């Protein structure tokens, strides 16, 4: 068997290309992601939730969403009339469950825990007992 020469891999080093207008070594701030603060994230989620609800219900002028910030949790309170209530909940609570998931996804990616409270019902969708 003839002796085979071992080939040594060639390493190619390329210098990074620089734009003619940017300084070398300085970071380009135009490509850096903007990180909104907690209040902006919550307000954006509130606006989106309210917009979605207004598209779903029959009387959009009777829907509003308010925000209560606790120590660790942000609560989105939905205020609506009884005639919008069925559309907002959806069949077997599927609509409000989906809205909770979407709102949680919007806020959780920024490390904010959020829940949606619905009038007249608790989180597990059972009627609240009213004290007389």
XYZ file of N, CA and C in Angstrom:
396
model
N 0.835 -1.176 0.000
C 0.000 0.000 0.000
C 0.880 1.238 0.000
N 0.654 2.145 -0.910
C 1.515 3.323 -0.958
C 1.225 4.257 0.199
N 2.234 4.992 0.562
C 2.054 5.973 1.636
C 1.160 7.106 1.147
N 0.143 7.383 1.932
C -0.773 8.467 1.580
C -0.368 9.707 2.349
N -0.331 10.778 1.647
C 0.006 12.023 2.307
C -1.220 12.535 3.042
N -1.005 12.974 4.247
C -2.105 13.552 5.014
C -2.285 14.993 4.583
N -3.524 15.318 4.240
C -3.810 16.683 3.836
C -4.198 17.488 5.063
N -3.593 18.595 5.208
C -3.901 19.497 6.316
C -4.952 20.481 5.820
N -6.066 20.603 6.559
C -7.112 21.523 6.100
C -6.624 22.964 6.144
N -7.039 23.700 5.166
C -6.674 25.101 5.072
C -7.705 25.925 5.825
N -7.247 26.825 6.654
C -8.135 27.694 7.420
C -8.176 29.047 6.736
N -9.376 29.450 6.394
C -9.553 30.740 5.735
C -10.152 31.701 6.746
N -9.501 32.810 6.941
C -9.981 33.826 7.871
C -10.437 35.020 7.054
N -11.704 35.397 7.257
C -12.235 36.548 6.534
C -12.475 37.684 7.503
N -12.117 38.844 7.073
C -12.339 40.024 7.897
C -13.786 40.471 7.729
N -14.410 40.928 8.813
C -15.791 41.400 8.680
C -15.849 42.638 7.803
N -16.905 42.693 7.003
C -17.068 43.841 6.126
C -17.615 45.001 6.930
N -17.084 46.155 6.665
C -17.568 47.345 7.360
C -18.250 48.249 6.363
N -19.327 48.888 6.833
C -20.008 49.871 6.001
C -19.154 51.122 5.960
N -19.273 51.859 4.903
C -18.458 53.063 4.764
C -18.844 54.123 5.781
N -20.127 54.114 6.256
C -20.571 55.148 7.177
C -20.438 54.782 8.641
N -20.257 53.520 8.970
C -20.209 53.145 10.384
C -18.777 53.090 10.878
N -18.626 53.360 12.160
C -17.305 53.334 12.779
C -16.977 51.899 13.152
N -15.736 51.532 13.040
C -15.349 50.183 13.406
C -15.345 50.053 14.918
N -15.877 48.933 15.394
C -15.904 48.681 16.829
C -17.140 49.212 17.521
N -17.865 50.116 16.912
C -19.078 50.663 17.525
C -20.271 49.818 17.096
N -21.209 49.617 18.037
C -22.395 48.830 17.728
C -23.389 49.678 16.956
N -24.045 49.052 16.014
C -25.061 49.737 15.229
C -26.372 49.679 16.005
N -26.846 50.821 16.472
C -28.050 50.846 17.303
C -29.317 50.652 16.494
N -29.269 50.802 15.178
C -30.476 50.630 14.372
C -30.904 49.171 14.302
N -29.987 48.233 14.492
C -30.342 46.824 14.428
C -30.651 46.235 15.795
N -30.417 46.990 16.859
C -30.702 46.480 18.193
C -32.203 46.481 18.420
N -32.693 45.449 19.085
C -34.122 45.350 19.353
C -34.531 46.339 20.428
N -35.693 46.942 20.238
C -36.251 47.851 21.223
C -37.019 47.029 22.239
N -36.714 47.200 23.511
C -37.391 46.463 24.571
C -38.335 47.416 25.282
N -39.659 47.222 25.107
C -40.612 48.117 25.771
C -40.666 47.846 27.266
N -41.099 48.850 28.033
C -41.189 48.635 29.470
C -42.488 47.912 29.810
N -42.633 47.539 31.064
C -43.761 46.717 31.508
C -45.102 47.399 31.253
N -45.196 48.690 31.515
C -46.461 49.400 31.325
C -46.871 49.447 29.857
N -45.911 49.591 28.955
C -46.220 49.595 27.525
C -46.721 48.234 27.066
N -46.111 47.174 27.567
C -46.520 45.820 27.209
C -47.948 45.565 27.671
N -48.242 45.940 28.913
C -49.578 45.722 29.464
C -50.612 46.559 28.723
N -50.288 47.793 28.416
C -51.234 48.656 27.696
C -51.482 48.136 26.280
N -50.439 47.658 25.608
C -50.614 47.071 24.278
C -51.495 45.831 24.332
N -51.288 44.981 25.341
C -52.116 43.784 25.499
C -53.568 44.170 25.778
N -53.781 45.207 26.596
C -55.142 45.664 26.902
C -55.843 46.167 25.644
N -55.138 46.945 24.852
C -55.716 47.489 23.621
C -56.064 46.365 22.649
N -55.163 45.414 22.473
C -55.417 44.294 21.561
C -56.596 43.452 22.037
N -56.660 43.181 23.341
C -57.767 42.402 23.894
C -59.093 43.117 23.662
N -59.115 44.410 23.898
C -60.340 45.188 23.697
C -60.741 45.215 22.220
N -59.773 45.339 21.323
C -60.072 45.328 19.887
C -60.667 43.990 19.458
N -60.100 42.897 19.943
C -60.613 41.567 19.599
C -62.030 41.393 20.132
N -62.252 41.790 21.381
C -63.584 41.665 21.973
C -64.619 42.476 21.197
N -64.251 43.661 20.759
C -65.191 44.505 20.015
C -65.537 43.905 18.658
N -64.656 43.105 18.095
C -64.952 42.417 16.842
C -65.877 41.220 17.053
N -65.868 40.655 18.249
C -66.638 39.447 18.538
C -68.085 39.751 18.914
N -68.289 40.739 19.769
C -69.614 40.972 20.360
C -70.543 41.732 19.417
N -71.840 41.736 19.758
C -72.853 42.412 18.947
C -72.904 43.912 19.207
N -72.580 44.330 20.427
C -72.640 45.742 20.807
C -71.263 46.190 21.303
N -70.354 46.533 20.382
C -68.971 46.839 20.769
C -68.817 48.073 21.645
N -69.771 48.983 21.603
C -69.665 50.187 22.430
C -69.877 49.882 23.911
N -70.378 48.689 24.235
C -70.646 48.314 25.622
C -69.551 47.431 26.210
N -68.394 47.386 25.588
C -67.264 46.570 26.066
C -66.119 47.491 26.448
N -65.491 47.209 27.583
C -64.262 47.913 27.955
C -63.382 46.975 28.773
N -62.100 47.226 28.724
C -61.129 46.418 29.462
C -60.308 47.357 30.326
N -60.258 47.058 31.625
C -59.425 47.823 32.544
C -58.342 46.910 33.101
N -57.279 47.519 33.580
C -56.136 46.755 34.079
C -55.907 47.074 35.542
N -55.701 46.024 36.336
C -55.311 46.155 37.732
C -53.986 45.429 37.899
N -52.970 46.151 38.339
C -51.663 45.529 38.518
C -51.464 45.185 39.982
N -51.247 43.911 40.218
C -50.939 43.454 41.555
C -49.437 43.375 41.749
N -49.045 42.754 42.835
C -47.616 42.630 43.129
C -46.910 41.747 42.107
N -47.543 40.613 41.765
C -46.929 39.679 40.826
C -47.791 39.380 39.604
N -49.041 39.798 39.612
C -49.973 39.444 38.551
C -50.690 40.675 38.024
N -50.910 40.702 36.736
C -51.692 41.755 36.099
C -53.057 41.179 35.759
N -54.114 41.876 36.169
C -55.475 41.398 35.953
C -56.153 42.295 34.927
N -56.652 41.678 33.864
C -57.437 42.383 32.858
C -58.905 42.151 33.185
N -59.612 43.202 33.600
C -61.027 43.112 33.952
C -61.863 43.495 32.741
N -62.713 42.573 32.296
C -63.592 42.852 31.167
C -64.924 43.326 31.718
N -65.360 44.481 31.251
C -66.652 45.031 31.648
C -67.544 45.029 30.414
N -68.632 44.270 30.483
C -69.531 44.208 29.336
C -70.966 44.082 29.816
N -71.890 44.358 28.919
C -73.304 44.233 29.252
C -73.712 42.761 29.169
N -74.868 42.463 29.745
C -75.329 41.077 29.730
C -75.664 40.601 28.323
N -76.042 41.513 27.437
C -76.380 41.074 26.087
C -75.139 40.737 25.265
N -73.960 41.157 25.678
C -72.705 40.762 25.033
C -72.063 39.556 25.705
N -72.594 39.184 26.843
C -71.938 38.196 27.697
C -71.788 36.829 27.025
N -72.843 36.348 26.376
C -72.796 35.029 25.742
C -71.779 34.956 24.618
N -71.722 35.980 23.796
C -70.746 36.012 22.701
C -69.322 36.063 23.234
N -69.131 36.810 24.323
C -67.799 36.942 24.896
C -67.320 35.600 25.463
N -68.219 34.873 26.124
C -67.828 33.584 26.695
C -67.632 32.520 25.625
N -68.519 32.485 24.656
C -68.445 31.467 23.620
C -69.051 30.163 24.092
N -69.131 29.216 23.194
C -69.705 27.915 23.510
C -68.819 27.175 24.505
N -69.395 26.867 25.658
C -68.687 26.163 26.744
C -67.423 26.894 27.194
N -67.394 28.213 27.034
C -66.259 29.008 27.493
C -65.041 28.951 26.599
N -65.215 28.459 25.375
C -64.068 28.328 24.470
C -63.503 29.684 24.055
N -64.381 30.656 23.827
C -63.925 31.970 23.363
C -63.089 32.667 24.438
N -63.606 32.729 25.655
C -62.868 33.413 26.724
C -61.596 32.640 27.070
N -61.646 31.317 26.953
C -60.437 30.517 27.179
C -59.351 30.833 26.163
N -59.765 30.997 24.918
C -58.810 31.352 23.864
C -58.251 32.751 24.075
N -59.112 33.691 24.477
C -58.645 35.053 24.744
C -57.653 35.070 25.904
N -57.894 34.242 26.905
C -56.946 34.144 28.026
C -55.600 33.624 27.547
N -55.626 32.618 26.680
C -54.371 32.066 26.159
C -53.599 33.091 25.335
N -54.308 33.824 24.485
C -53.644 34.824 23.643
C -53.049 35.944 24.496
N -53.821 36.418 25.469
C -53.332 37.492 26.339
C -52.134 37.022 27.159
N -52.203 35.808 27.659
C -51.081 35.260 28.418
C -49.842 35.138 27.533
N -50.031 34.733 26.293
C -48.891 34.615 25.374
C -48.263 35.977 25.088
N -49.102 37.012 24.949
C -48.577 38.358 24.678
C -47.753 38.888 25.844
N -48.162 38.577 27.069
C -47.478 39.136 28.231
C -46.386 38.213 28.777
N -46.582 36.910 28.689
C -45.627 35.969 29.283
C -44.278 35.995 28.581
N -44.259 36.308 27.307
C -42.976 36.356 26.603
C -42.091 37.478 27.124
N -42.687 38.420 27.881
C -41.931 39.507 28.501
C -41.806 39.300 30.007
N -42.211 38.121 30.496
C -42.074 37.804 31.910
C -43.174 38.366 32.789
N -44.333 38.669 32.213
C -45.446 39.233 32.975
C -46.553 38.191 33.068
N -47.008 37.914 34.276
C -48.106 36.970 34.489
C -49.410 37.749 34.405
N -50.348 37.255 33.608
C -51.609 37.977 33.457
C -52.782 37.010 33.446
N -53.917 37.502 33.933
C -55.160 36.742 33.897
C -56.280 37.672 33.437
N -57.356 37.071 32.953
C -58.535 37.833 32.542
C -59.668 37.481 33.486
N -60.285 38.506 34.054
C -61.458 38.304 34.897
C -62.692 38.752 34.135
N -63.723 37.931 34.237
C -64.971 38.174 33.538
C -66.028 38.563 34.566
N -66.912 39.513 34.269
C -67.950 39.878 35.236
C -68.905 38.715 35.490
N -69.341 38.597 36.716
C -70.313 37.602 37.166
C -69.772 36.187 37.265
N -68.575 35.897 36.778
C -68.042 34.546 36.824
C -66.628 34.561 37.378
N -66.261 33.468 38.062
C -64.895 33.329 38.563
C -64.029 32.682 37.482
N -62.778 32.400 37.793
C -61.847 31.841 36.817
C -62.279 30.468 36.304
N -62.935 29.658 37.133
C -63.316 28.319 36.695
C -64.692 28.296 36.042
N -65.222 29.467 35.704
C -66.456 29.630 34.951
C -67.708 29.157 35.693
N -67.685 29.121 37.009
C -68.872 28.813 37.797
C -69.458 30.125 38.307
N -70.790 30.215 38.376
C -71.392 31.462 38.854
C -70.987 31.778 40.285
N -70.727 33.047 40.544
C -70.424 33.484 41.899
C -71.710 33.548 42.702
N -71.646 33.152 43.952
C -72.808 33.267 44.824
C -72.847 34.685 45.360
N -73.974 35.318 45.186
C -74.103 36.690 45.644
C -74.621 36.691 47.073
N -73.990 37.510 47.911
C -74.441 37.605 49.298
C -75.627 38.553 49.366
N -76.651 38.149 50.117
C -77.874 38.951 50.183
C -77.844 39.943 51.286
